[in-house]
Short mmCIF file of C-alpha atoms in Angstrom, two decimals:
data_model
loop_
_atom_site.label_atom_id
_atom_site.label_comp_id
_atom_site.label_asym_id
_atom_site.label_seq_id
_atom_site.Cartn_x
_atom_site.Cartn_y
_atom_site.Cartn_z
CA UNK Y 172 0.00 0.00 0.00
CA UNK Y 173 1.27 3.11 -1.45
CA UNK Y 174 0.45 6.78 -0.10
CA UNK Y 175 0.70 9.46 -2.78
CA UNK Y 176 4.51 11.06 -2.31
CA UNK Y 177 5.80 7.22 -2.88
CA UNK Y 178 6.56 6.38 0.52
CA UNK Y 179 5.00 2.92 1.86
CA UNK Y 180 2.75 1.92 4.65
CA UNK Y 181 5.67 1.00 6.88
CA UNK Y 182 6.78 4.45 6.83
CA UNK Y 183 4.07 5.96 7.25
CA UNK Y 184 3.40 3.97 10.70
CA UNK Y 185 7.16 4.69 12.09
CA UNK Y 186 5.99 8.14 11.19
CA UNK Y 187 3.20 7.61 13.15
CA UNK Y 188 4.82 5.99 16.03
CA UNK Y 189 7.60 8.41 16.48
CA UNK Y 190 4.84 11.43 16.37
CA UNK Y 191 2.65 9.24 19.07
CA UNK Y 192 5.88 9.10 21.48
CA UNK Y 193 6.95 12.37 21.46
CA UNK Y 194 2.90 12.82 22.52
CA UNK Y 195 3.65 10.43 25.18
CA UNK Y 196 6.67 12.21 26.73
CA UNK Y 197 5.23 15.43 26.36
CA UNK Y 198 1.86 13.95 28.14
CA UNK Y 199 3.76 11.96 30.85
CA UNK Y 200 6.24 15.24 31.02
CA UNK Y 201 4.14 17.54 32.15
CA UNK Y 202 3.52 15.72 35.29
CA UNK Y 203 6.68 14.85 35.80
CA UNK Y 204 8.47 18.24 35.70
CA UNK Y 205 6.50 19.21 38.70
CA UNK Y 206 7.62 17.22 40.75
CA UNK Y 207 11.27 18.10 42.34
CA UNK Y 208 14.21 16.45 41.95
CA UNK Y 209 15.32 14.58 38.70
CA UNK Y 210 14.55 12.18 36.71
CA UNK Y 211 17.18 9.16 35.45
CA UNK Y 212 17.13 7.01 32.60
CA UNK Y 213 17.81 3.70 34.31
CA UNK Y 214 19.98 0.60 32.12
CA UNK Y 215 22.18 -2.41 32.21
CA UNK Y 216 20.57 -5.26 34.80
CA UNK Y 217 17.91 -3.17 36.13
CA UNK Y 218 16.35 -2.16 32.85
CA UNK Y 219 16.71 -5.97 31.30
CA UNK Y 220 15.04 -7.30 34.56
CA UNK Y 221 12.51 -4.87 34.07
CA UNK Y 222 11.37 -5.27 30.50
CA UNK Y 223 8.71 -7.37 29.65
CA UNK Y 224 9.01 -9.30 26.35
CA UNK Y 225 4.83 -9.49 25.78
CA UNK Y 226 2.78 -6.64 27.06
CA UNK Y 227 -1.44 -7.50 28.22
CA UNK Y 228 -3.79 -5.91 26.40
CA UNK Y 229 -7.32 -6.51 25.47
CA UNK Y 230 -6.58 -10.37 25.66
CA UNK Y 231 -3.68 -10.27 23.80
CA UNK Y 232 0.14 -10.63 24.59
CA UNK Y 233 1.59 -8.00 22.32
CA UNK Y 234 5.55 -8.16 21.77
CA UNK Y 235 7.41 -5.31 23.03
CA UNK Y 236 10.22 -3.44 21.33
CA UNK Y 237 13.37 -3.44 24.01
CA UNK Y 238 14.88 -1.05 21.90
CA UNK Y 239 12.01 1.66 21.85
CA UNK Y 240 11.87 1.81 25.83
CA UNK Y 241 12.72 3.54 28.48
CA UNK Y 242 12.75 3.13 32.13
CA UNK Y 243 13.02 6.21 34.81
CA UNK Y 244 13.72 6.80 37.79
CA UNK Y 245 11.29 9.37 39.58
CA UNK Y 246 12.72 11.75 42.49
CA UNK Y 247 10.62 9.75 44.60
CA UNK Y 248 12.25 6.38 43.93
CA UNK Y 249 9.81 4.68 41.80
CA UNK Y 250 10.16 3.52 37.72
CA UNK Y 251 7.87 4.03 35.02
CA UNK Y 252 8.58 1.91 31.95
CA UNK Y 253 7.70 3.48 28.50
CA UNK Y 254 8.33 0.98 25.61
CA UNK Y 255 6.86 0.96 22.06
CA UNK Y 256 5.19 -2.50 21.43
CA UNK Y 257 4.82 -4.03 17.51
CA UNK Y 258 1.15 -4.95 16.72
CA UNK Y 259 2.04 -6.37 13.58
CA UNK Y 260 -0.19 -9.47 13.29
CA UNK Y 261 -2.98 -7.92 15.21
CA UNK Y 262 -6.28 -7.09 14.39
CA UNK Y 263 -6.43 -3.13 12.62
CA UNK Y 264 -8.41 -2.43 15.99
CA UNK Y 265 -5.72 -3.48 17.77
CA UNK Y 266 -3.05 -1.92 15.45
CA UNK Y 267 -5.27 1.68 15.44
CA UNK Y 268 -5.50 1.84 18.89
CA UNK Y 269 -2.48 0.89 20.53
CA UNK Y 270 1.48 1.81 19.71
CA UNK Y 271 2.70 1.71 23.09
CA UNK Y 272 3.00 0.96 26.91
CA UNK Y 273 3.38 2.31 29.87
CA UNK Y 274 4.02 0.52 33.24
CA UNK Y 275 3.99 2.88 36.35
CA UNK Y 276 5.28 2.34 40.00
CA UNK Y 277 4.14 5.47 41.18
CA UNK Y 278 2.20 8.02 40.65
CA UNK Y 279 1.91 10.04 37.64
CA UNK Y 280 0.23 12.85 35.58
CA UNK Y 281 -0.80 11.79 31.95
CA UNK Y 282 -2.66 14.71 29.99
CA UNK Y 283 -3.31 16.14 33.16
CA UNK Y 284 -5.02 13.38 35.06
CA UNK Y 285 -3.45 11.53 37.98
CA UNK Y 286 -3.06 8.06 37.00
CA UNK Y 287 -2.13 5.43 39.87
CA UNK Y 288 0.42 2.66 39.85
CA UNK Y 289 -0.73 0.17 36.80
CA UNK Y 290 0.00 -0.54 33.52
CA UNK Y 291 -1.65 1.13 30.16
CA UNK Y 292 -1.55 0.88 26.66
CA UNK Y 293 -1.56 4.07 24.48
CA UNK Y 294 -2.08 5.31 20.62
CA UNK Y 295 -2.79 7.61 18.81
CA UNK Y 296 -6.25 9.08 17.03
CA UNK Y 297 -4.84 10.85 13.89
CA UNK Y 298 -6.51 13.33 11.89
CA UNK Y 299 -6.26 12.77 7.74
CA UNK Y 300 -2.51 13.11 6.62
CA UNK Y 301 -3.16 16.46 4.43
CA UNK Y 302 -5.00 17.99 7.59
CA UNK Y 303 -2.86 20.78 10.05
CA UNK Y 304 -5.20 19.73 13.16
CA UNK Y 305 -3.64 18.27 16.35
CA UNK Y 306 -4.32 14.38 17.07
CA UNK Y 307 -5.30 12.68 20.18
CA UNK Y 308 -2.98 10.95 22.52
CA UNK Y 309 -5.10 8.52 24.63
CA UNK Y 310 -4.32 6.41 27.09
CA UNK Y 311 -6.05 2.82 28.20
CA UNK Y 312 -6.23 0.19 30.32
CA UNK Y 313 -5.88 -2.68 29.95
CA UNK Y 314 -9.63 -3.86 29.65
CA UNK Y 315 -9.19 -1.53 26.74
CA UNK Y 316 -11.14 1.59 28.30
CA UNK Y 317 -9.95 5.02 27.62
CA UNK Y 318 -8.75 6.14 31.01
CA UNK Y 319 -6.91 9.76 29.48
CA UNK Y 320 -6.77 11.91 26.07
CA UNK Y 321 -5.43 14.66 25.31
CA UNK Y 322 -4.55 17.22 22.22
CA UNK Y 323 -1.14 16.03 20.28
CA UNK Y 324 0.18 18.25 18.64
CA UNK Y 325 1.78 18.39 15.16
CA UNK Y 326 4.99 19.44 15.02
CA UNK Y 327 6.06 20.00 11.22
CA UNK Y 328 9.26 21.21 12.04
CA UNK Y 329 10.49 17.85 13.38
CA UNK Y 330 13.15 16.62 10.52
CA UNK Y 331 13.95 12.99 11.64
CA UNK Y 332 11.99 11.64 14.45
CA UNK Y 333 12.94 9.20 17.16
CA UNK Y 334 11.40 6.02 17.53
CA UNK Y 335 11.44 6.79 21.49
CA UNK Y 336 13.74 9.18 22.75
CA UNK Y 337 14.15 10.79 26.64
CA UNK Y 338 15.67 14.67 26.83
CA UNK Y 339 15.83 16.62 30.17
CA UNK Y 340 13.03 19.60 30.86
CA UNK Y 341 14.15 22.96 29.84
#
């Protein structure tokens, strides 16, 4: 399946996925940089004994991409675990709903709702390619219920987009 500038579905959904996790960070962010104290991108043992390799949603075990993840470290000593997960396979509900995953020990703010220790699923609701409006970023659980949303906004100044990337609050 071609779109019209040539470029193929695949791109299209990296596109797609790298837009939806900037969302993310920026969602998750927002209640994060209130808090005091910083935050630390935890690796080696503690981040492999961390990561799943299938995440639960909906009834389904949906691989997880260790490479696309991220696990912090709060100022108040608990992790959250961000990770893109590849729902190639799935059903297109499945696939339209859901890019990635978040696992919380703590507390956090996600579009400006307080969301408890758990684990979530979230995507993104895109408007047509050739339109300028924002998207939604929307978080689940993981019965599947919509639990968060909020406005994501489209930034056409981004060049080359991450898959998943973490940068300090300015």
């Amino acid at each position: 399946m071609y779109n019209s500038d040539g470029g193929d579905h695949v791109k299209r959904l990296r596109f797609s996925s790298r837009l939806v996790l900037a969302a993310v960070l920026a969602a998750i962010g927002s209640g994060l940089a209130s808090a005091q104290g910083t935050f630390q991108v935890v690796t080696g043992k503690e981040f492999e004994s961390a990561m799943p390799k299938d995440f639960y949603l909906e009834g389904n075990a949906i691989p997880t991409e260790k490479r696309n993840a991220f696990l912090l470290k709060t100022p108040a000593g608990t992790r959250a675990l961000i990770a893109l997960i590849d729902t190639s396979g799935y059903s297109s509900e499945v696939k339209k709903k859901y890019i990635g995953m978040l696992i919380s020990e703590g507390d956090l703010s996600v579009c400006g709702r307080a969301m408890g220790v758990g684990s979530y699923g979230f995507g993104l609701e895109k408007p047509s390619p050739a339109s300028n409006e924002s998207g939604k970023f929307c978080v689940y659980d993981q019965a599947g219920a919509k639990v968060a949303e909020c406005a994501a906004e489209k930034d056409a100044e981004i060049k080359q987009p991450r898959p998943l990337q973490v940068v300090p609050a300015k």
